PDB file of C-alpha atoms in Angstrom:
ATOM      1  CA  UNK E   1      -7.690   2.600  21.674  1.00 54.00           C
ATOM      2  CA  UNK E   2      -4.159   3.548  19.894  1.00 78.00           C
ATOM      3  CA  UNK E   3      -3.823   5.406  16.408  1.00 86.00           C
ATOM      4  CA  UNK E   4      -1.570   3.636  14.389  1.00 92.00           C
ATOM      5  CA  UNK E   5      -0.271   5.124  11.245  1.00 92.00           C
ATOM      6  CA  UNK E   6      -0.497   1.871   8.483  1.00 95.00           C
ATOM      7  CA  UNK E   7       0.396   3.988   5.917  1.00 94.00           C
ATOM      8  CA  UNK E   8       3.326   5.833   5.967  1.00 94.00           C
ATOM      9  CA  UNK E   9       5.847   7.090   3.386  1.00 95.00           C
ATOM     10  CA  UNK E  10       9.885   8.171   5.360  1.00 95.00           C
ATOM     11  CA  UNK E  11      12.330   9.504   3.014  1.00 93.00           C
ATOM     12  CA  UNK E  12      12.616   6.482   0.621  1.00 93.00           C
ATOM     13  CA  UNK E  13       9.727   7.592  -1.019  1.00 92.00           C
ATOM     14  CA  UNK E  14      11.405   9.893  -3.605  1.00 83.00           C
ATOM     15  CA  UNK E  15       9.761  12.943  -4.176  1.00 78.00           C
ATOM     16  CA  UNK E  16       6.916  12.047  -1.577  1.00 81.00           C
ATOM     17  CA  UNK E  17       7.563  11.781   2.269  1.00 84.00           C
ATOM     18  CA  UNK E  18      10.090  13.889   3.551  1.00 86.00           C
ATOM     19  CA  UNK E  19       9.859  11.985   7.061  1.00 92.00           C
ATOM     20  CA  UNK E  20      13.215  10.822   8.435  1.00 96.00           C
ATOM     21  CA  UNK E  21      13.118   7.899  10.296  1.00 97.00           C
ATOM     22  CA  UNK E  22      14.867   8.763  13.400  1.00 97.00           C
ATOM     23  CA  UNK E  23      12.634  11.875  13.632  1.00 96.00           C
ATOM     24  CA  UNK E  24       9.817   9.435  12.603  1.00 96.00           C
ATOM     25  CA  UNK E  25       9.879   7.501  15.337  1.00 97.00           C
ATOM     26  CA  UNK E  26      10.708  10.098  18.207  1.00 97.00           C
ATOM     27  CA  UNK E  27       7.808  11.907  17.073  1.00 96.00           C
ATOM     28  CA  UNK E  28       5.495   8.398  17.311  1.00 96.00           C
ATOM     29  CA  UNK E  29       7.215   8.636  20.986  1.00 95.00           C
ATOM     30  CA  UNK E  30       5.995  11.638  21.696  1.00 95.00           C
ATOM     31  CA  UNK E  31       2.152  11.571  20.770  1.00 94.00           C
ATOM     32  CA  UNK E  32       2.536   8.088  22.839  1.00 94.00           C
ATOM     33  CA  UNK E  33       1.696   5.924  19.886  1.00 95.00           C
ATOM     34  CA  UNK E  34       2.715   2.290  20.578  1.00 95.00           C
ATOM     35  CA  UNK E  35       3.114   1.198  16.923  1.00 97.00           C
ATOM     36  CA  UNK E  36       3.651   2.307  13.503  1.00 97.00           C
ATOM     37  CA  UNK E  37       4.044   1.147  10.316  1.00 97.00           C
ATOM     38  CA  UNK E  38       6.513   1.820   6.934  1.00 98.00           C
ATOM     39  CA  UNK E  39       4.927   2.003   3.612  1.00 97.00           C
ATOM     40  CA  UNK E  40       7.532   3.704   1.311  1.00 97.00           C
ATOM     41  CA  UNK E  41       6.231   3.502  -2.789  1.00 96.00           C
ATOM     42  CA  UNK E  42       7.994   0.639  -4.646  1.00 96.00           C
ATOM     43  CA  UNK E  43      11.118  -0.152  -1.796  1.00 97.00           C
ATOM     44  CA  UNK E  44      11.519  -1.122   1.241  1.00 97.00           C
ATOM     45  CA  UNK E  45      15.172   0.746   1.482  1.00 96.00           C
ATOM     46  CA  UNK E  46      14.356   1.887   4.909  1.00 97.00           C
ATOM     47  CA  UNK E  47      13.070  -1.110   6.683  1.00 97.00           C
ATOM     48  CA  UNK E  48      15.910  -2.120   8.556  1.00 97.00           C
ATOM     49  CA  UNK E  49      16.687   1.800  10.041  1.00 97.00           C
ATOM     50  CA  UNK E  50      13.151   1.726  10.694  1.00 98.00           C
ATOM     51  CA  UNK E  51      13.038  -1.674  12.869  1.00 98.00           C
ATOM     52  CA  UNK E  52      15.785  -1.234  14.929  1.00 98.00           C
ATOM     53  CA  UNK E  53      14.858   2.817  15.474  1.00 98.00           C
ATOM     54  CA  UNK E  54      11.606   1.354  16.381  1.00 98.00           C
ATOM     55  CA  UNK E  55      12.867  -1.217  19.028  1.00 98.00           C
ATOM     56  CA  UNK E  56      15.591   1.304  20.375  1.00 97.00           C
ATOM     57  CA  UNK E  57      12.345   3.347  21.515  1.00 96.00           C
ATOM     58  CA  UNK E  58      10.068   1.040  22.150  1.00 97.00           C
ATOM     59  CA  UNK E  59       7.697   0.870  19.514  1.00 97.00           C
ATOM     60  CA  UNK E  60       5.854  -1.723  17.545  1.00 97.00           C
ATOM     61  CA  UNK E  61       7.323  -1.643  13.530  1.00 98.00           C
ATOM     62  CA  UNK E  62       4.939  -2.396  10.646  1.00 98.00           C
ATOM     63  CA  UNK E  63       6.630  -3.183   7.686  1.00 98.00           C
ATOM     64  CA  UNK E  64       5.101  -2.793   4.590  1.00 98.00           C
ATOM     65  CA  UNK E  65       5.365  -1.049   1.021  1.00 98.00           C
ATOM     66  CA  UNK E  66       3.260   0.887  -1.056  1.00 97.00           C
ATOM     67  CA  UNK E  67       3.532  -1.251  -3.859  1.00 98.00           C
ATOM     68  CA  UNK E  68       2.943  -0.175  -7.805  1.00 97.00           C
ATOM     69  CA  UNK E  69       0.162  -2.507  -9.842  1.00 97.00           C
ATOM     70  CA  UNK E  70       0.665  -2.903 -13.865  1.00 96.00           C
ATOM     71  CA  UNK E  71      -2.936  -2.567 -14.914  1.00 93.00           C
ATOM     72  CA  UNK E  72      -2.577  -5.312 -17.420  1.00 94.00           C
ATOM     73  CA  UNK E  73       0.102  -7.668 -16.425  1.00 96.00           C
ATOM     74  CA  UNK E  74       3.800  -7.092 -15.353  1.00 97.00           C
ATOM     75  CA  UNK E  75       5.412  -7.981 -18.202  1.00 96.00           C
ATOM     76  CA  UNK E  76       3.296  -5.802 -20.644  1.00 96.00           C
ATOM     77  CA  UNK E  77       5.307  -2.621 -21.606  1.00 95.00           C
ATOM     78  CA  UNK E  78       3.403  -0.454 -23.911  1.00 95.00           C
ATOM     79  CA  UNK E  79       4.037   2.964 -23.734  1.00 92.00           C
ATOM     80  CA  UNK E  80       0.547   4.248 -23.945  1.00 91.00           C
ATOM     81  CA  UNK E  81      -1.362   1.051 -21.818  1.00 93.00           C
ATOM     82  CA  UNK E  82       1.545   0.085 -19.356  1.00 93.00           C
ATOM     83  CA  UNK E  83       2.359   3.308 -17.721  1.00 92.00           C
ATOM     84  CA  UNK E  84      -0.564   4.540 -15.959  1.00 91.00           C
ATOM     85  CA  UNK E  85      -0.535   1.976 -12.641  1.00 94.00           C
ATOM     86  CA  UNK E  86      -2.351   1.650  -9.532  1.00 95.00           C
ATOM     87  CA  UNK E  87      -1.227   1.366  -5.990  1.00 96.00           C
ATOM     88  CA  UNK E  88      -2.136  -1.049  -2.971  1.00 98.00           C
ATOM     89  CA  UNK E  89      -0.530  -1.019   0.371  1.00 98.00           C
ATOM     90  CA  UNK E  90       0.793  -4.438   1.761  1.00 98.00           C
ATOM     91  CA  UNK E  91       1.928  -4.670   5.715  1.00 98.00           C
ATOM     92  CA  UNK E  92       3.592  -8.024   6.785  1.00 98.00           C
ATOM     93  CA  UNK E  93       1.175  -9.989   9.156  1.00 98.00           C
ATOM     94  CA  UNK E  94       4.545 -11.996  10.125  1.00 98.00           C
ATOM     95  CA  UNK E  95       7.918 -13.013   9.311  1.00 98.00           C
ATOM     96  CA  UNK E  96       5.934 -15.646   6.523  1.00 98.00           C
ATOM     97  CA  UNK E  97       4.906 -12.514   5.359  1.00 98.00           C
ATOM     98  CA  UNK E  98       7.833 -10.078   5.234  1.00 98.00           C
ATOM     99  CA  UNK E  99       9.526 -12.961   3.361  1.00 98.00           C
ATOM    100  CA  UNK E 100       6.971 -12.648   0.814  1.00 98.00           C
ATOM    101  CA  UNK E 101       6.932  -8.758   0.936  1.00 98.00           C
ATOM    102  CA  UNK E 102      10.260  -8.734  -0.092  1.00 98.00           C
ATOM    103  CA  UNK E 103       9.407 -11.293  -2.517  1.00 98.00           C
ATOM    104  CA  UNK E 104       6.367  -9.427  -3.881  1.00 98.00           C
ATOM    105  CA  UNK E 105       9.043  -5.930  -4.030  1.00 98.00           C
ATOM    106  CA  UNK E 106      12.141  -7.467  -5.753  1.00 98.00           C
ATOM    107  CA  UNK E 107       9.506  -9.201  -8.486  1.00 98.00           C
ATOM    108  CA  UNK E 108       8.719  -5.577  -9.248  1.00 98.00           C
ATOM    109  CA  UNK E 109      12.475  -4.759  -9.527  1.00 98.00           C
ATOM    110  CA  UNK E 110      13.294  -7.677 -11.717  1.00 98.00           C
ATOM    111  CA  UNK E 111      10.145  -8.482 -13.993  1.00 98.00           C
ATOM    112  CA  UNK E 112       7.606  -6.004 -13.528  1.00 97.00           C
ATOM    113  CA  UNK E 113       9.620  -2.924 -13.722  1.00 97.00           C
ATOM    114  CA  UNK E 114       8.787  -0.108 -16.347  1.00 96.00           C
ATOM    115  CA  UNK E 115       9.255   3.918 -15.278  1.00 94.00           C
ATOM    116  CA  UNK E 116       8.453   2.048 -11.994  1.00 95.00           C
ATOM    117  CA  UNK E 117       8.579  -1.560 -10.033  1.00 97.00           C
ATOM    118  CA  UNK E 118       5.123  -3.255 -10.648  1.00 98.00           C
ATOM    119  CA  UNK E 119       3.550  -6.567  -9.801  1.00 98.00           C
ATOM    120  CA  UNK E 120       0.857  -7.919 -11.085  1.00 98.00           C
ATOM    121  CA  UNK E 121      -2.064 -10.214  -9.398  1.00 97.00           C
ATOM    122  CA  UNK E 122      -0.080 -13.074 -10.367  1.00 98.00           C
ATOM    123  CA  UNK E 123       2.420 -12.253  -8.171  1.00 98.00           C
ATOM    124  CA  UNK E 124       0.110 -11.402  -5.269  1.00 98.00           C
ATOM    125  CA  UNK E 125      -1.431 -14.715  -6.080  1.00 98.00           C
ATOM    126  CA  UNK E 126       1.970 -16.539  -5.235  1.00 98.00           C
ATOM    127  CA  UNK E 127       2.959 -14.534  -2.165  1.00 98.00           C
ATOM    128  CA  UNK E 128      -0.189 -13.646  -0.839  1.00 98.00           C
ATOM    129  CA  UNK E 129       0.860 -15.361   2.636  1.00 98.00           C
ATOM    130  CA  UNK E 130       1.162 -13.475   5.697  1.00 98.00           C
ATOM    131  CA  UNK E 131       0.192 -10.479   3.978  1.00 98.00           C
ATOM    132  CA  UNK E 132      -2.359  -7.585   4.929  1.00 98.00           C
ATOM    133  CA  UNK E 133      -3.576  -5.700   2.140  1.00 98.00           C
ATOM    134  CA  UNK E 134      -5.321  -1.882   2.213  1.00 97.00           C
ATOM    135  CA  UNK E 135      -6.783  -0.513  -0.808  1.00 96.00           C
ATOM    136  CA  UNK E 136      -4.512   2.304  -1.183  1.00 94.00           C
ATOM    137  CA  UNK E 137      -4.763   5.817  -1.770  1.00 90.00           C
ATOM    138  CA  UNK E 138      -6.853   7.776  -4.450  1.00 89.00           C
ATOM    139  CA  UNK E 139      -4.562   5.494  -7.308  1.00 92.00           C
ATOM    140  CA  UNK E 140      -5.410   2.506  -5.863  1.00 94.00           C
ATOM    141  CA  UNK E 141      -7.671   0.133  -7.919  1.00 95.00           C
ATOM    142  CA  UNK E 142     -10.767   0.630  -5.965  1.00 94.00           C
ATOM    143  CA  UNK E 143     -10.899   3.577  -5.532  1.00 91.00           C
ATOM    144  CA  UNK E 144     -10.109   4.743  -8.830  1.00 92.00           C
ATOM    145  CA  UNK E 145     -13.364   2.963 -10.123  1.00 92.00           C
ATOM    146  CA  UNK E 146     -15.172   4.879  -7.162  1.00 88.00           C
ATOM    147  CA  UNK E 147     -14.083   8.081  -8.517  1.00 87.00           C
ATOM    148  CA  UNK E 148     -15.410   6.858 -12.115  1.00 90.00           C
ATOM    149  CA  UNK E 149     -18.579   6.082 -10.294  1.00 91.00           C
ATOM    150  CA  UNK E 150     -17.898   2.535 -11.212  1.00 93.00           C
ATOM    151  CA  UNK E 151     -19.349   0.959  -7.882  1.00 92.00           C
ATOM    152  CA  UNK E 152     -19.670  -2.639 -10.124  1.00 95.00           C
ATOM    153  CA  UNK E 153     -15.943  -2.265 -11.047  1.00 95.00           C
ATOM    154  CA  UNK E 154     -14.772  -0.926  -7.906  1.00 94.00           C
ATOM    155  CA  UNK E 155     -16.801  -3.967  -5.798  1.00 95.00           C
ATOM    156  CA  UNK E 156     -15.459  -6.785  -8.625  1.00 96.00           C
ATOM    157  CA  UNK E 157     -12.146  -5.012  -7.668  1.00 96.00           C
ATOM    158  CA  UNK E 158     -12.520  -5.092  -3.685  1.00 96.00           C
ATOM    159  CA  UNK E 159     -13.594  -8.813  -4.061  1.00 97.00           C
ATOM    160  CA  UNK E 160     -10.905  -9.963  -6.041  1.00 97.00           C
ATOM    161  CA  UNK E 161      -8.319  -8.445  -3.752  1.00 97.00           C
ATOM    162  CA  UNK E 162     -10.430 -10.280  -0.799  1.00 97.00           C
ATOM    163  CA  UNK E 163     -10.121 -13.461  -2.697  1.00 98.00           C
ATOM    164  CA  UNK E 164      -6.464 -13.178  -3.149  1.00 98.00           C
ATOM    165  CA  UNK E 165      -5.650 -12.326   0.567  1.00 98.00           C
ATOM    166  CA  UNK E 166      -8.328 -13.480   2.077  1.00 97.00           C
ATOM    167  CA  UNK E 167     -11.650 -11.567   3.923  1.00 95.00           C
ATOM    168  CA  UNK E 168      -9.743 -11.147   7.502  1.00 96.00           C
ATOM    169  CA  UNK E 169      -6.766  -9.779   5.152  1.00 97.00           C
ATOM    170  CA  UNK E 170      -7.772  -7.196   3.195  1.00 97.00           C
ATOM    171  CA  UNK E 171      -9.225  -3.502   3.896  1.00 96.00           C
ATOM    172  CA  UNK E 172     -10.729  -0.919   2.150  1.00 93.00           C
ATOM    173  CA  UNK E 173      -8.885   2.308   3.053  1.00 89.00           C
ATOM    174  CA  UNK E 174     -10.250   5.794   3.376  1.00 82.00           C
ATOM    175  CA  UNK E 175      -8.000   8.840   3.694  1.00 71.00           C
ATOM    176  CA  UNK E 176      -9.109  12.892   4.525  1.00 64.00           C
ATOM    177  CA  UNK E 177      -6.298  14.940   3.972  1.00 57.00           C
ATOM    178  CA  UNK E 178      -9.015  17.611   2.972  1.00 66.00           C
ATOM    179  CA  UNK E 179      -8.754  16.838  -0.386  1.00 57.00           C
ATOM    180  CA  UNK E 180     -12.412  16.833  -2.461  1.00 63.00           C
ATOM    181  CA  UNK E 181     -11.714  13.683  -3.888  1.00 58.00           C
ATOM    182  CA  UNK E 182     -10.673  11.982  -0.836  1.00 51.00           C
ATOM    183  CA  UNK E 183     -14.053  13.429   0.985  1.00 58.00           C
ATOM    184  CA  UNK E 184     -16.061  12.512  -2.085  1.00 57.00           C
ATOM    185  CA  UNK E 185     -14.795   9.164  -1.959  1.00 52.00           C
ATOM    186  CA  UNK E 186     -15.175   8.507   1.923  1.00 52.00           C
ATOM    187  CA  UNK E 187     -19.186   9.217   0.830  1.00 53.00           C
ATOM    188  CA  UNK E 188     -19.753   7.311  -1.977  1.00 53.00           C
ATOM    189  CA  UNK E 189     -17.338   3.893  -0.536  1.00 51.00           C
ATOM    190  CA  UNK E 190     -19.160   4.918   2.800  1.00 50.00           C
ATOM    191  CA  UNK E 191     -22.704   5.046   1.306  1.00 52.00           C
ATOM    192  CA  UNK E 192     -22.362   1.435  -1.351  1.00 48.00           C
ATOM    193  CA  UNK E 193     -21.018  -0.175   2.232  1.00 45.00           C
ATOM    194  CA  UNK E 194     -23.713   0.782   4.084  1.00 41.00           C
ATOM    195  CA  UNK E 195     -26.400  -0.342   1.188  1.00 38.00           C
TER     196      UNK E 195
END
């Protein structure tokens, strides 16, 4: 079985991956890795380097964006309530899907955006199609309630992310980059899934 990297920030991710894509993908090359996907926070500036760098060498592209979640709603801009935001990862299943991903993106742009471009469930809602969903990283929704130790929240969370995309569509994601958090997260999601 093939790693596959499914979430991934390259150089459009300001202040956060440093990866260049070219680089990117001769390194996938290398470690013989037949796909890999593009996840950059808020944009998907670098999808279309990122495709055809993929096909020149061979390699399955993922495209996808880390995208940036208003806790209330998208249009709410209060300094104090709207800024804090959580992330979720979306990967198009198909070209259905990367329609809607840029769909889901450029809402953030044009309605949602404040110190950031957010969406809202609403929006997810509408252009849910062809999408994959992962839970994110440590600021994603789920896992945030996790770290609270807020396994109702976290679970009401999970499900309504399920509901939206659907159960063969969305995925809880765990990440050790031998952080704490990340390792005292992996036990506590891995422990409520086993129960």
């Amino acid at each position: 079985m093939a790693f596959t990297h499914l979430h991934l920030h390259t150089q459009y991710s300001l202040l956060d991956g440093a990866a260049e894509i070219k680089k990117l993908v001769k390194r996938i090359k290398e470690l013989e890795m037949d796909s890999v996907a593009i996840t950059d926070h808020g944009v998907m500036f670098g999808v279309v380097d990122f495709w055809k760098e993929c096909k020149a060498q061979d390699i399955n592209p993922i495209l996808g964006c880390e995208i940036y979640m208003a806790r209330r709603g998208r249009l709410d801009k209060d300094p104090v309530m709207d800024r804090p935001r959580n992330h979720l990862v979306l990967l198009a299943e198909n070209n259905v899907g990367y329609s809607n991903l840029m769909k889901i993106v450029s809402t953030g742009f044009t309605e949602g955006f404040y110190f950031k471009p957010r969406v809202d469930k609403e929006v997810l809602k509408k252009y849910r199609e062809g999408i994959i969903c992962l839970s994110a990283c440590l600021a994603g929704e789920v896992q945030e309630r996790c770290l609270e130790n807020n396994y109702e929240a976290a679970l009401e969370a999970a499900l309504e992310y399920k509901d939206i995309f659907g159960e063969e569509n969305f995925f809880i994601e765990l990440e050790n980059h031998g952080m704490q958090l990340q390792r005292s997260e992996e036990r506590r999601v891995g422990k409520e899934c086993r129960s």
